[in-house]
Structures are given as C-alpha cells and as structure tokens.
Amino acid sequence: MLIRLYDFDQTLFFTRDALFESYKYALRGWKFDLTKEQFDKELYYDSEVFLRKVGFNKEEVKAIRLKKTTIYLEKFYKDIKPLRINQIKRSYGEKLIIVSNTSSKTIKEILIKYNLRQFFDDVIGPDSGESLFRKYEDESLYYFALDKHLKNILTNDFKIEIYEDEVQAVLSAHAAVREYNRVHHTKIKNIEYILKPYLL
C-alpha cells in the first residue's frame, strides 16, 4: 500500500497570488492597505500573529479571515493554478490525502470547482479536529493524518510519501512521524519526503 500526503498551497496548487489579492481586498473594509512585502514576509506564514500585531482584535481577525475566504472562493479562485495535478497517477490500494494549514472546507470547495474532489481520499486542515490549530507548519496536522489513516492498517507493508514545498514543512512532517512512532510504540520504516512543488 502506498499512502501519499500532499501539502496543498504551492505544492498541488499555486495559490499565493490569489491569497494575497483576497487578503488585500478584504482588508480594504478595515481601511488597511496590505503590501506585497507584508504578505510575503509575515501574513502568509501566520495571519493571526500579523493581524494582531498591526492592531486588529480577536473578533476583527476572525471577521477578516472569513471575508478573505469568501472573496477567495468567489472572486480569486480562478487565479489559482493547478501544478499539473492531473498528472498524479494512482493505482489500486493507494491513498491520496491532502494535509494543509488551509481549512479542509476551503480546499474541498476548490477541488469541487476543478472536478477533483473524488480524486483524494481525505482532506485534513485545521478545522478537521478539535485538537488542531491554525498555526504555520504545525506538526499536529501530520500527526492527525497519520493517526487517522495508519492505525487501521493491518499490515506493515506500506510506504508513505510526503510532498511539501518548504523545508520547515518537511521538518514538521518528520516530527509528526517521530511522535506517532513514540505514542504507538512502532516504527515507520518506509517513508520518503519530497521537497518541491509537485511536478512543477
């Protein structure tokens, strides 16, 4: 059995420009002019920390994120570019899972728009479980995915492939594997980390 875990943003889909435009558009309602430099250096990696730092309270941050997501899905999703996602091949017995800091609800809506939802067995984001948090490269997302999909496998004859676009994300995935092994008193032996946007 082959289990493939894919990051979403900048790995399966190029979303960075659409995210910037969506945040910029949303923040106009709060009279805040977001620059590309602010987005690239801070907001993209942790929007809550950035928005609180520039003066928005907790409720405003929540409202800004909600507005950003609405605009993202309604106005800018056409600017999202699949990174040759249709070239991903799957065989019998494989599992394809998306693990992302983007909410699973948002990802599922994008996949539906591209007629790709049925292609993936699961989509895991910070809204997938109460134990998960919206935090950049939080290892709990990968741990949640491993715990959900490995504990019911009755054989040790499986391979895991993890596709990511950043070193820090790979380190988070690796930390999750170590934690899974510690908690479950096991050893995942056959695992490969692929550090690059998929087929870019």
Short mmCIF file of N, CA, C and O in Angstrom, two decimals, residues 19-20 23-24 26-28 30-58 60-62 64-65 68 134-136:
data_model
loop_
_atom_site.label_atom_id
_atom_site.label_comp_id
_atom_site.label_asym_id
_atom_site.label_seq_id
_atom_site.Cartn_x
_atom_site.Cartn_y
_atom_site.Cartn_z
N LEU A 19 -4.27 34.35 -2.72
CA LEU A 19 -4.37 34.63 -1.29
C LEU A 19 -4.03 36.09 -0.99
O LEU A 19 -4.72 36.75 -0.20
N PHE A 20 -2.98 36.59 -1.62
CA PHE A 20 -2.60 37.99 -1.41
C PHE A 20 -3.73 38.92 -1.84
O PHE A 20 -4.12 39.83 -1.10
N TYR A 23 -6.70 38.73 0.65
CA TYR A 23 -6.46 39.46 1.90
C TYR A 23 -6.46 40.97 1.65
O TYR A 23 -7.02 41.74 2.45
N LYS A 24 -5.82 41.39 0.58
CA LYS A 24 -5.74 42.82 0.28
C LYS A 24 -7.14 43.40 0.08
O LYS A 24 -7.48 44.47 0.62
N ALA A 26 -10.02 42.10 1.19
CA ALA A 26 -10.77 42.03 2.44
C ALA A 26 -10.38 43.16 3.40
O ALA A 26 -11.24 43.78 4.03
N LEU A 27 -9.08 43.43 3.49
CA LEU A 27 -8.59 44.43 4.45
C LEU A 27 -8.96 45.86 4.08
O LEU A 27 -8.92 46.75 4.93
N ARG A 28 -9.35 46.07 2.83
CA ARG A 28 -9.81 47.41 2.46
C ARG A 28 -11.02 47.82 3.29
O ARG A 28 -11.22 49.00 3.57
N TRP A 30 -11.43 47.39 6.30
CA TRP A 30 -10.93 47.88 7.59
C TRP A 30 -9.92 49.01 7.39
O TRP A 30 -9.15 49.32 8.27
N LYS A 31 -9.94 49.61 6.18
CA LYS A 31 -9.07 50.75 5.86
C LYS A 31 -7.59 50.42 6.04
O LYS A 31 -6.80 51.26 6.45
N PHE A 32 -7.22 49.17 5.72
CA PHE A 32 -5.82 48.75 5.84
C PHE A 32 -5.33 48.37 4.46
O PHE A 32 -5.90 47.51 3.79
N ASP A 33 -4.24 48.98 4.02
CA ASP A 33 -3.67 48.73 2.70
C ASP A 33 -2.50 47.73 2.82
O ASP A 33 -1.38 48.12 3.13
N LEU A 34 -2.79 46.48 2.60
CA LEU A 34 -1.78 45.42 2.71
C LEU A 34 -0.80 45.50 1.55
O LEU A 34 -1.19 45.55 0.39
N THR A 35 0.50 45.47 1.86
CA THR A 35 1.52 45.46 0.82
C THR A 35 1.96 44.03 0.53
O THR A 35 1.80 43.13 1.36
N LYS A 36 2.54 43.84 -0.64
CA LYS A 36 3.04 42.51 -1.02
C LYS A 36 4.16 42.09 -0.08
O LYS A 36 4.27 40.90 0.27
N GLU A 37 4.98 43.03 0.35
CA GLU A 37 6.08 42.70 1.27
C GLU A 37 5.54 42.23 2.61
O GLU A 37 6.05 41.24 3.16
N GLN A 38 4.51 42.86 3.13
CA GLN A 38 3.91 42.44 4.39
C GLN A 38 3.33 41.02 4.25
O GLN A 38 3.49 40.19 5.15
N PHE A 39 2.68 40.79 3.13
CA PHE A 39 2.09 39.46 2.90
C PHE A 39 3.17 38.40 2.80
O PHE A 39 3.09 37.35 3.46
N ASP A 40 4.19 38.65 1.98
CA ASP A 40 5.24 37.65 1.73
C ASP A 40 6.06 37.34 2.98
O ASP A 40 6.42 36.17 3.22
N LYS A 41 6.36 38.36 3.78
CA LYS A 41 7.26 38.16 4.92
C LYS A 41 6.55 37.72 6.20
O LYS A 41 7.16 37.08 7.05
N GLU A 42 5.26 38.09 6.34
CA GLU A 42 4.61 37.83 7.62
C GLU A 42 3.23 37.19 7.50
O GLU A 42 3.00 36.10 8.03
N LEU A 43 2.29 37.86 6.84
CA LEU A 43 0.91 37.39 6.87
C LEU A 43 0.75 35.99 6.30
O LEU A 43 0.01 35.18 6.83
N TYR A 44 1.45 35.68 5.21
CA TYR A 44 1.31 34.37 4.58
C TYR A 44 1.64 33.24 5.56
O TYR A 44 1.01 32.20 5.54
N TYR A 45 2.60 33.47 6.43
CA TYR A 45 3.06 32.42 7.34
C TYR A 45 2.23 32.32 8.61
O TYR A 45 2.08 31.23 9.17
N ASP A 46 1.70 33.42 9.08
CA ASP A 46 0.86 33.38 10.28
C ASP A 46 -0.02 34.62 10.29
O ASP A 46 0.35 35.66 10.83
N SER A 47 -1.19 34.49 9.71
CA SER A 47 -2.07 35.65 9.55
C SER A 47 -2.54 36.21 10.88
O SER A 47 -2.64 37.43 11.05
N GLU A 48 -2.82 35.33 11.84
CA GLU A 48 -3.31 35.82 13.12
C GLU A 48 -2.27 36.68 13.83
O GLU A 48 -2.58 37.76 14.35
N VAL A 49 -1.04 36.21 13.88
CA VAL A 49 0.03 36.97 14.53
C VAL A 49 0.20 38.32 13.86
O VAL A 49 0.31 39.36 14.52
N PHE A 50 0.22 38.34 12.52
CA PHE A 50 0.40 39.60 11.81
C PHE A 50 -0.77 40.56 12.06
O PHE A 50 -0.56 41.74 12.37
N LEU A 51 -1.98 40.07 11.93
CA LEU A 51 -3.15 40.93 12.08
C LEU A 51 -3.28 41.48 13.50
O LEU A 51 -3.65 42.64 13.69
N ARG A 52 -2.94 40.67 14.48
CA ARG A 52 -2.97 41.16 15.86
C ARG A 52 -1.86 42.20 16.07
O ARG A 52 -2.04 43.19 16.77
N LYS A 53 -0.72 41.98 15.45
CA LYS A 53 0.42 42.88 15.60
C LYS A 53 0.12 44.27 15.04
O LYS A 53 0.56 45.29 15.60
N VAL A 54 -0.64 44.33 13.96
CA VAL A 54 -0.94 45.63 13.36
C VAL A 54 -2.19 46.28 13.95
O VAL A 54 -2.63 47.33 13.47
N GLY A 55 -2.77 45.66 14.99
CA GLY A 55 -3.80 46.35 15.74
C GLY A 55 -5.22 45.80 15.71
O GLY A 55 -6.12 46.37 16.32
N PHE A 56 -5.45 44.68 15.03
CA PHE A 56 -6.81 44.12 14.98
C PHE A 56 -7.05 43.24 16.20
O PHE A 56 -6.17 42.49 16.63
N ASN A 57 -8.26 43.30 16.76
CA ASN A 57 -8.59 42.45 17.90
C ASN A 57 -9.04 41.06 17.42
O ASN A 57 -9.16 40.82 16.21
N LYS A 58 -9.30 40.18 18.36
CA LYS A 58 -9.60 38.78 18.04
C LYS A 58 -10.82 38.65 17.14
O LYS A 58 -10.82 37.87 16.18
N GLU A 60 -12.09 40.95 15.14
CA GLU A 60 -11.77 41.53 13.83
C GLU A 60 -10.95 40.56 12.99
O GLU A 60 -11.18 40.42 11.78
N VAL A 61 -9.99 39.88 13.61
CA VAL A 61 -9.18 38.88 12.90
C VAL A 61 -10.08 37.79 12.33
O VAL A 61 -9.94 37.38 11.17
N LYS A 62 -11.01 37.33 13.14
CA LYS A 62 -11.94 36.29 12.70
C LYS A 62 -12.78 36.78 11.51
O LYS A 62 -12.96 36.06 10.53
N ILE A 64 -12.02 39.24 9.39
CA ILE A 64 -11.15 39.44 8.23
C ILE A 64 -10.89 38.11 7.52
O ILE A 64 -10.95 38.02 6.29
N ARG A 65 -10.60 37.08 8.29
CA ARG A 65 -10.36 35.76 7.70
C ARG A 65 -11.59 35.24 6.96
O ARG A 65 -11.48 34.67 5.87
N LYS A 68 -11.92 37.18 3.81
CA LYS A 68 -10.88 36.74 2.87
C LYS A 68 -11.29 35.43 2.19
O LYS A 68 -11.15 35.28 0.97
N ARG A 134 -4.83 26.44 13.84
CA ARG A 134 -4.36 27.15 12.65
C ARG A 134 -3.02 27.79 12.99
O ARG A 134 -2.94 28.91 13.47
N LYS A 135 -1.96 27.08 12.76
CA LYS A 135 -0.63 27.58 13.06
C LYS A 135 0.31 27.10 11.96
O LYS A 135 0.27 25.93 11.57
N TYR A 136 1.14 27.98 11.48
CA TYR A 136 2.01 27.65 10.35
C TYR A 136 2.88 26.43 10.63
O TYR A 136 3.60 26.38 11.60
#
